[in-house]
PDB file of C-alpha atoms and ligand atoms in Angstrom:
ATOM      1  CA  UNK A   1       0.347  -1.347   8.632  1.00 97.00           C
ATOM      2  CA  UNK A   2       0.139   1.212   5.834  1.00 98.00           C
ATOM      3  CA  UNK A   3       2.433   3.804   6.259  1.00 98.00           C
ATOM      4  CA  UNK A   4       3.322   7.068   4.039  1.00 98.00           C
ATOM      5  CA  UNK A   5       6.930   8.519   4.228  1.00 98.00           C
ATOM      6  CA  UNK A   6       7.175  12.269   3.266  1.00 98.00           C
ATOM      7  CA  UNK A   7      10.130  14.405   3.327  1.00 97.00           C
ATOM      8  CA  UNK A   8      11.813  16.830   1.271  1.00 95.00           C
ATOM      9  CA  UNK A   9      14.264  15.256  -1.669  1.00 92.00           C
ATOM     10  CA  UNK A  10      17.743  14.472   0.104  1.00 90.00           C
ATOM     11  CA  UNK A  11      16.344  13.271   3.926  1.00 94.00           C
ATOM     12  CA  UNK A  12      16.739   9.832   3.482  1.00 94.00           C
ATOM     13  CA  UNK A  13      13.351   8.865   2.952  1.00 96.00           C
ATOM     14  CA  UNK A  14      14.168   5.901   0.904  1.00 96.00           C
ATOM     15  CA  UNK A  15      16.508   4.903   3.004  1.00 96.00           C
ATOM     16  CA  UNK A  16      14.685   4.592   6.017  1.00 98.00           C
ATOM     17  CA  UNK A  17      11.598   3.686   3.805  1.00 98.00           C
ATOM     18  CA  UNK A  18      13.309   0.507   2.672  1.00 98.00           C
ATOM     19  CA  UNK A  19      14.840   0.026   6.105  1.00 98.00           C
ATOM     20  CA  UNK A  20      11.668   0.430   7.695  1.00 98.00           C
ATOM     21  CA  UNK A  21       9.679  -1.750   5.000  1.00 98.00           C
ATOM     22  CA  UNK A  22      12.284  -4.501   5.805  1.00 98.00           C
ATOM     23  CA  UNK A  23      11.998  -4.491   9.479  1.00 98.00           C
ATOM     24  CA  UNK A  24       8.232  -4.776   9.609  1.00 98.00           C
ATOM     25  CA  UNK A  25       8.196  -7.223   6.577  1.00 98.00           C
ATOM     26  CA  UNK A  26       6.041  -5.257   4.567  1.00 98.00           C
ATOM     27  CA  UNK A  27       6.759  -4.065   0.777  1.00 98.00           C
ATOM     28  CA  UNK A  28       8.298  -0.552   0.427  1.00 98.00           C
ATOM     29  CA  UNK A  29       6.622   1.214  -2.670  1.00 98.00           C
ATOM     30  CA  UNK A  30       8.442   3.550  -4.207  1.00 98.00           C
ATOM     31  CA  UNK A  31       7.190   5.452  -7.187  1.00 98.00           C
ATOM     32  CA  UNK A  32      10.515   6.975  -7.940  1.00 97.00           C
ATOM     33  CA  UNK A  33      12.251   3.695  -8.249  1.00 97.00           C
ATOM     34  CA  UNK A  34       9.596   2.378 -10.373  1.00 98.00           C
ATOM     35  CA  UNK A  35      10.255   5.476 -12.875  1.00 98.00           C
ATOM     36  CA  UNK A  36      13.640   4.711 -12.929  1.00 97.00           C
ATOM     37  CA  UNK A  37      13.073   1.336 -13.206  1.00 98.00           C
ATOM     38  CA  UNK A  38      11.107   1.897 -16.257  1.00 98.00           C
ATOM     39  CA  UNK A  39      13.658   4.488 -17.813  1.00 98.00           C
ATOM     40  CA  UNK A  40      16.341   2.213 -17.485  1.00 98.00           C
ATOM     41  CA  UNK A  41      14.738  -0.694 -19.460  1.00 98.00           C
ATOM     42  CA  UNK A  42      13.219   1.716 -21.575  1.00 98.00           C
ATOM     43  CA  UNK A  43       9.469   0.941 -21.987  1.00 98.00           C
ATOM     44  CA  UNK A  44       6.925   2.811 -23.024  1.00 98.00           C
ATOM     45  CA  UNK A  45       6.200   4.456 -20.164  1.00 98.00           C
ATOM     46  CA  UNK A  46      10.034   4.818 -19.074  1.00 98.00           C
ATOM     47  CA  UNK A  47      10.482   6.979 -22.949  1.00 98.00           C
ATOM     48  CA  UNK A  48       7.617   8.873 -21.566  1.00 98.00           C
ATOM     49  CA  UNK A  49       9.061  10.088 -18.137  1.00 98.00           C
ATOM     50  CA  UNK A  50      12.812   9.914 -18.790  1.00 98.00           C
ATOM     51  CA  UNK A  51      13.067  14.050 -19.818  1.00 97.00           C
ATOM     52  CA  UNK A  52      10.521  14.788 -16.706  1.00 98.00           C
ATOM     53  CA  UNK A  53      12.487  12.799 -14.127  1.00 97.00           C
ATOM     54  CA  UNK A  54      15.772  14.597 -15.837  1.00 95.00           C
ATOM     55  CA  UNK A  55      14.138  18.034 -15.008  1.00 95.00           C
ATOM     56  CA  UNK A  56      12.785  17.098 -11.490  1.00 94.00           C
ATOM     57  CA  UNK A  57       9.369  17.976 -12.338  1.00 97.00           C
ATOM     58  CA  UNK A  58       6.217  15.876 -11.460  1.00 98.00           C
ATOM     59  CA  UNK A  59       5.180  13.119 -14.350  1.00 98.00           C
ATOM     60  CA  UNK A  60       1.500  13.679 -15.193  1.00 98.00           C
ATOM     61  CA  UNK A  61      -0.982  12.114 -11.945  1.00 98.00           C
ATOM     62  CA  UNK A  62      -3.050  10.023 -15.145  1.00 97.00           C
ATOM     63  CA  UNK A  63       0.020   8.360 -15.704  1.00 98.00           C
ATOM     64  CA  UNK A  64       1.631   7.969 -11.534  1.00 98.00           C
ATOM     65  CA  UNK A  65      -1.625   7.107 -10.376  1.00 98.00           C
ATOM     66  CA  UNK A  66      -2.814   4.010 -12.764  1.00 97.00           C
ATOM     67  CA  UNK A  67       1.058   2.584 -11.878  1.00 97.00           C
ATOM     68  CA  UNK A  68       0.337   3.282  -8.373  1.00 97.00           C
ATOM     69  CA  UNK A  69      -3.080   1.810  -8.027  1.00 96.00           C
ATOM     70  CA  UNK A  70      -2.108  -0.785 -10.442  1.00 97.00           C
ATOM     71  CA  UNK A  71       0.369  -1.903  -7.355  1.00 98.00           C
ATOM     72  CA  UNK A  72      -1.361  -1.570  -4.545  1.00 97.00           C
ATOM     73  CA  UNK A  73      -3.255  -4.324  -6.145  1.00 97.00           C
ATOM     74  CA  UNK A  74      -0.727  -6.623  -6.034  1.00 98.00           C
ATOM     75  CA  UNK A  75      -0.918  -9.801  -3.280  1.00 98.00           C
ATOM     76  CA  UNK A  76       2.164  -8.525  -1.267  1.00 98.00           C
ATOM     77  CA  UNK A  77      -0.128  -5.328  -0.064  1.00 98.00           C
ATOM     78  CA  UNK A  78      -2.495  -7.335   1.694  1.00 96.00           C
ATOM     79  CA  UNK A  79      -1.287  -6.534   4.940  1.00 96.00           C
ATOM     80  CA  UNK A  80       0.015  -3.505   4.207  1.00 98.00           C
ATOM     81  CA  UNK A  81       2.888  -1.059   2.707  1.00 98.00           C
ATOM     82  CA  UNK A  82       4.991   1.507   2.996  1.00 98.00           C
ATOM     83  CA  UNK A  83       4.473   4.347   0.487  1.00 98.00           C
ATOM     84  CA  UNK A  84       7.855   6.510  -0.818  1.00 98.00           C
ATOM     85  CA  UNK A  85       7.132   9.474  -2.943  1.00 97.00           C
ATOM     86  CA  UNK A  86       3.537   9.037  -3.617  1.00 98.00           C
ATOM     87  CA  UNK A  87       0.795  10.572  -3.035  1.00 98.00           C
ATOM     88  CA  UNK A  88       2.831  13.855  -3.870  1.00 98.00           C
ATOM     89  CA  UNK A  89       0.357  16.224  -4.451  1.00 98.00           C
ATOM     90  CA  UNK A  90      -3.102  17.162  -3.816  1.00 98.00           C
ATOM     91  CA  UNK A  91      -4.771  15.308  -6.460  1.00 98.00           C
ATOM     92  CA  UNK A  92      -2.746  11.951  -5.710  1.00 98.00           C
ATOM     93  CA  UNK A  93      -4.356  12.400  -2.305  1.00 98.00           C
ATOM     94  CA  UNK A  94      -7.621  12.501  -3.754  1.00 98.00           C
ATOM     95  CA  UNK A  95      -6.742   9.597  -5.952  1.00 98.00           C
ATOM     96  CA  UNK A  96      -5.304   7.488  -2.763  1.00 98.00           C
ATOM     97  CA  UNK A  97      -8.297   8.061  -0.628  1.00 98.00           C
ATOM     98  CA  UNK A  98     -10.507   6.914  -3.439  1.00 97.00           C
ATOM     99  CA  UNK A  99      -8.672   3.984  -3.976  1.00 96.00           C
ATOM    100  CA  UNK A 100      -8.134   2.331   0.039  1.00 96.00           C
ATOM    101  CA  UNK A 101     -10.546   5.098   1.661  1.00 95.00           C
ATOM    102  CA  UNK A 102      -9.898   8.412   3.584  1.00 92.00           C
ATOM    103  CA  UNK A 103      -8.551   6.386   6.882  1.00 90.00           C
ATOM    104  CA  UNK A 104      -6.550   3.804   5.493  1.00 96.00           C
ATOM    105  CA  UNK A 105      -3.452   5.028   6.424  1.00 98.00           C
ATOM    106  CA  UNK A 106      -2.162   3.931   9.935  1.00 98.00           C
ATOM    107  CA  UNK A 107       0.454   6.899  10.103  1.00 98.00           C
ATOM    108  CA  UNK A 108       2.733   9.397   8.045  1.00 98.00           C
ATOM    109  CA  UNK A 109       6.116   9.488   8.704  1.00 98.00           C
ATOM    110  CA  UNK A 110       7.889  13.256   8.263  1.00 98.00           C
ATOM    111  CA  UNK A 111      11.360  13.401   7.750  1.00 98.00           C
ATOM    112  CA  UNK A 112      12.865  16.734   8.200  1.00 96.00           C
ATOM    113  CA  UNK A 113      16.104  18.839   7.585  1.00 94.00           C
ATOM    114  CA  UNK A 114      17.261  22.084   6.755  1.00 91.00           C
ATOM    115  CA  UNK A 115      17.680  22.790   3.239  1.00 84.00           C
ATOM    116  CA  UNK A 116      21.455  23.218   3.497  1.00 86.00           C
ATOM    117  CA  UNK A 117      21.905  19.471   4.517  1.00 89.00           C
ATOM    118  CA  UNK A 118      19.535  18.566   1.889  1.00 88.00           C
ATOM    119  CA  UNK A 119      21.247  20.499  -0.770  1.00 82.00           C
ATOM    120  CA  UNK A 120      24.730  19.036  -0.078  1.00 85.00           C
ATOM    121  CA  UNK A 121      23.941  15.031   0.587  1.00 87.00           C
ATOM    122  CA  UNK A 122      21.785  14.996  -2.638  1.00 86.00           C
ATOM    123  CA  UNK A 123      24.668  16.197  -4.778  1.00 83.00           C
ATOM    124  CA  UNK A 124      26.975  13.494  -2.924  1.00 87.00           C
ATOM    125  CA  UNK A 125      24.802  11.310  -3.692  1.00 83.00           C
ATOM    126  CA  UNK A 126      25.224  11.777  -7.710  1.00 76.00           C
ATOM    127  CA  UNK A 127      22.169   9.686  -9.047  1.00 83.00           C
ATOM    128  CA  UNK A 128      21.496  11.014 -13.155  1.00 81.00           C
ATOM    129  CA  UNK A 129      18.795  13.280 -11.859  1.00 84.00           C
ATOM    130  CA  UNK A 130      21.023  15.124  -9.284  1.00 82.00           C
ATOM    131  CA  UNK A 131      22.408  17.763 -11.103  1.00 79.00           C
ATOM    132  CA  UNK A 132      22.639  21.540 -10.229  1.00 79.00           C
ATOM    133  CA  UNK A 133      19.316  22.605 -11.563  1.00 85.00           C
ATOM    134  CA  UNK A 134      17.553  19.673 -10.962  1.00 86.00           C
ATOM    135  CA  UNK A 135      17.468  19.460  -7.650  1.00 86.00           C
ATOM    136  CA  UNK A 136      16.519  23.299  -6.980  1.00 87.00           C
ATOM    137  CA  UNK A 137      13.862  22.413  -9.181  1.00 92.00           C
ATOM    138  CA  UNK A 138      12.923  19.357  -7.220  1.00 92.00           C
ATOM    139  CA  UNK A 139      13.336  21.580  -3.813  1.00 92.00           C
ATOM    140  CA  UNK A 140      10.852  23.862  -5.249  1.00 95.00           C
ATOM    141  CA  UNK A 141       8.187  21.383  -6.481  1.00 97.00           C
ATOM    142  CA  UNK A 142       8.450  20.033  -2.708  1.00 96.00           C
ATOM    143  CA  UNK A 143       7.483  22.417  -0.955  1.00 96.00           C
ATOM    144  CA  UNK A 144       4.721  23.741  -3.796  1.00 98.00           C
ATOM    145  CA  UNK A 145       3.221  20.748  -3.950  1.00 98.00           C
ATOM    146  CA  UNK A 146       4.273  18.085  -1.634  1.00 98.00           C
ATOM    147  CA  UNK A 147       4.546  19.947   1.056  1.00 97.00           C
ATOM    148  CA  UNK A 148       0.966  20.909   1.858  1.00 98.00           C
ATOM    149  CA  UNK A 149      -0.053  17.103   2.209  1.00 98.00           C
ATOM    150  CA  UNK A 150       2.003  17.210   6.095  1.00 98.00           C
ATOM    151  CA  UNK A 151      -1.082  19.783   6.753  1.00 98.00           C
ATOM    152  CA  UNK A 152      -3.517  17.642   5.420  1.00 98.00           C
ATOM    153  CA  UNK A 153      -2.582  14.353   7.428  1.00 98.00           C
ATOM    154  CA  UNK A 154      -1.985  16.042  10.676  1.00 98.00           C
ATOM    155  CA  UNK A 155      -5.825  17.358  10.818  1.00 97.00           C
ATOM    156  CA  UNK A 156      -6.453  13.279  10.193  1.00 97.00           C
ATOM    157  CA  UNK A 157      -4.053  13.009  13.043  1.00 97.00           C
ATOM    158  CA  UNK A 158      -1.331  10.909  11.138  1.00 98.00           C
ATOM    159  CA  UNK A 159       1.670  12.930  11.383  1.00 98.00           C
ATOM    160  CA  UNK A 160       4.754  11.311  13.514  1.00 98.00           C
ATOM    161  CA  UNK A 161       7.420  14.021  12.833  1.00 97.00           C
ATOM    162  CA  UNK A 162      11.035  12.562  12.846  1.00 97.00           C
ATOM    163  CA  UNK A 163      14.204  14.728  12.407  1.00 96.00           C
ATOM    164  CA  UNK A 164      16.370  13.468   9.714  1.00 95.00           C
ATOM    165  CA  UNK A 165      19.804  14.726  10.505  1.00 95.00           C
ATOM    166  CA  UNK A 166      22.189  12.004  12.304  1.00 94.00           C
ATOM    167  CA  UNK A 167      23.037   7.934  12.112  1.00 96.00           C
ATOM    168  CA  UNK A 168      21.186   6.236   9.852  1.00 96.00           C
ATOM    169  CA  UNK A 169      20.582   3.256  12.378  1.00 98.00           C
ATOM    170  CA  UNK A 170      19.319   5.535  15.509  1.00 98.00           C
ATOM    171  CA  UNK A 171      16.973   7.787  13.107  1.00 98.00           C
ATOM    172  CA  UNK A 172      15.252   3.912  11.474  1.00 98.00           C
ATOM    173  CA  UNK A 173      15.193   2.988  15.225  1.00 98.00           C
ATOM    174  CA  UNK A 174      13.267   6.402  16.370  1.00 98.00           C
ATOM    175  CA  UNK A 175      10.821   6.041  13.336  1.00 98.00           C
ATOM    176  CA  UNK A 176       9.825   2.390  14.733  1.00 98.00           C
ATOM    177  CA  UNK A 177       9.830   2.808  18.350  1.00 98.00           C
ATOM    178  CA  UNK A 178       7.237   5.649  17.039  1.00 97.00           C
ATOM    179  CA  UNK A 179       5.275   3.172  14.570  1.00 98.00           C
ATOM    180  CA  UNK A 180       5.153   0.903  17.719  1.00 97.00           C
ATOM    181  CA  UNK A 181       3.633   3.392  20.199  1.00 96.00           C
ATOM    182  CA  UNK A 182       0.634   3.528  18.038  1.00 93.00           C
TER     183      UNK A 182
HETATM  184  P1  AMP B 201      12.041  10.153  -5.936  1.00 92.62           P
HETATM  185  O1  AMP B 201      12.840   8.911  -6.119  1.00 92.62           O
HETATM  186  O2  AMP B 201      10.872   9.969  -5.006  1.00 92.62           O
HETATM  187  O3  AMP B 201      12.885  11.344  -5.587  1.00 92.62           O
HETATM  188  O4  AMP B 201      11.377  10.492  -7.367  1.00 92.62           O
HETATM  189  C1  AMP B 201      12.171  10.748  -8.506  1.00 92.62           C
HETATM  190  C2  AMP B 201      11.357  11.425  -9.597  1.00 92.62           C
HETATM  191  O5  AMP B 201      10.282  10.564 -10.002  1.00 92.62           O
HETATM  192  C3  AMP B 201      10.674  12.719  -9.190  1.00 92.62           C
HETATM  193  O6  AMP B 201      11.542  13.830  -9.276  1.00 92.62           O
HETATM  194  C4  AMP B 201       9.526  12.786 -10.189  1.00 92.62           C
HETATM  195  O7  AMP B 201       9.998  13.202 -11.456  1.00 92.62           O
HETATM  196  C5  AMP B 201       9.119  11.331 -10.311  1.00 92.62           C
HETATM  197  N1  AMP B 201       8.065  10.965  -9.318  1.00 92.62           N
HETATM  198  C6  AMP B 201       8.210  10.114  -8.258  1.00 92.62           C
HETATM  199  N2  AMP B 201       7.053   9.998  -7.574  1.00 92.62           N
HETATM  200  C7  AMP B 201       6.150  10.795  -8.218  1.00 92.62           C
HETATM  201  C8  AMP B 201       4.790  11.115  -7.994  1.00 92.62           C
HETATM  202  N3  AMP B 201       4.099  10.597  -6.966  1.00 92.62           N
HETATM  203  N4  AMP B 201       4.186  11.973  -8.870  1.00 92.62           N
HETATM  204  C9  AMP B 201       4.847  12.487  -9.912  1.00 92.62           C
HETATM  205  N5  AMP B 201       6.152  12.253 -10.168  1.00 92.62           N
HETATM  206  C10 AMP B 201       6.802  11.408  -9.341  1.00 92.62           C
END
């Protein structure tokens, strides 16, 4: 299966991305991770991004979407992937499509809650890029430019909308009982 998590910064969509990812035995692609992988051992493209991931804005799509297409080639994809923070705008649609066609994806998981909860368990969670300003920033940028891309997956009939707030365990569990329905 190829499936896309989306959510707002601060629902857990790594978490249940991974969890997810784990249970199905399929790799869980995170672009954010691979950033911060690539700030922390300081490459070229990590020297690049480190002051953009610091601000919570969006690193340039030229550079996201060759490291993104560059790992969906990979042997682990071939059957299939879960996607975590990417495609997160318009054009990274565009750019997905293109690369494994327009009906590729076999659903896209929506993780919601209110921006009060998401406020308060991204600052508990205290990773370098969750500071005060950052993370309005990274609010904002959600629902500017991520957050159009729920409207454009539910007219291609993808979206399984899952709320966010509660156990860990019994909100993974909901998400696969919906995968399996499919
Ligand atoms: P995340 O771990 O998904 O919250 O991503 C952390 C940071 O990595 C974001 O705030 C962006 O700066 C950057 N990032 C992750 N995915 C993308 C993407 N698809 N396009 C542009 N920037 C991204």
């Amino acid at each position: 299966m190829r499936i896309l998590f989306l959510g707002a910064p601060g629902v857990g969509k790594g978490t249940h991305a991974e969890r997810v990812g784990e249970a199905l035995g399929i790799p869980h692609i995170s672009t954010g991770e691979m950033f911060r992988r690539h700030v922390g051992s300081r490459t070229s493209l990590g020297l690049r991004v480190e002051e953009i991931l610091s601000r919570g804005d969006l690193v340039p799509d030229v550079l996201t979407v060759e490291m993104m297409l560059e790992r969906l080639r990979d042997p682990d994809t071939v059957d299939g992937y879960i996607l975590d923070g990417f495609p997160r705008n318009l054009a990274q649609v565009h750019a997905l499509d293109g690369a494994i066609g327009d009906y590729a994806l076999d659903a896209v998981v929506v993780l919601e809650a209110s921006d009060e909860v998401l406020t308060e368990r991204i600052l508990a969670r205290g990773r370098t890029d969750d500071t005060g300003a950052s993370v309005s920033n990274r609010l904002e940028v959600y629902e500017r430019e991520t957050a159009p891309l729920i409207h454009v997956y539910r007219e291609r009939g993808l979206v399984l909308s899952v709320d966010g707030v509660g156990e860990i365990e019994a909100i993974t569990a909901k998400i696969l009982t919906a995968l399996a329905a499919l």
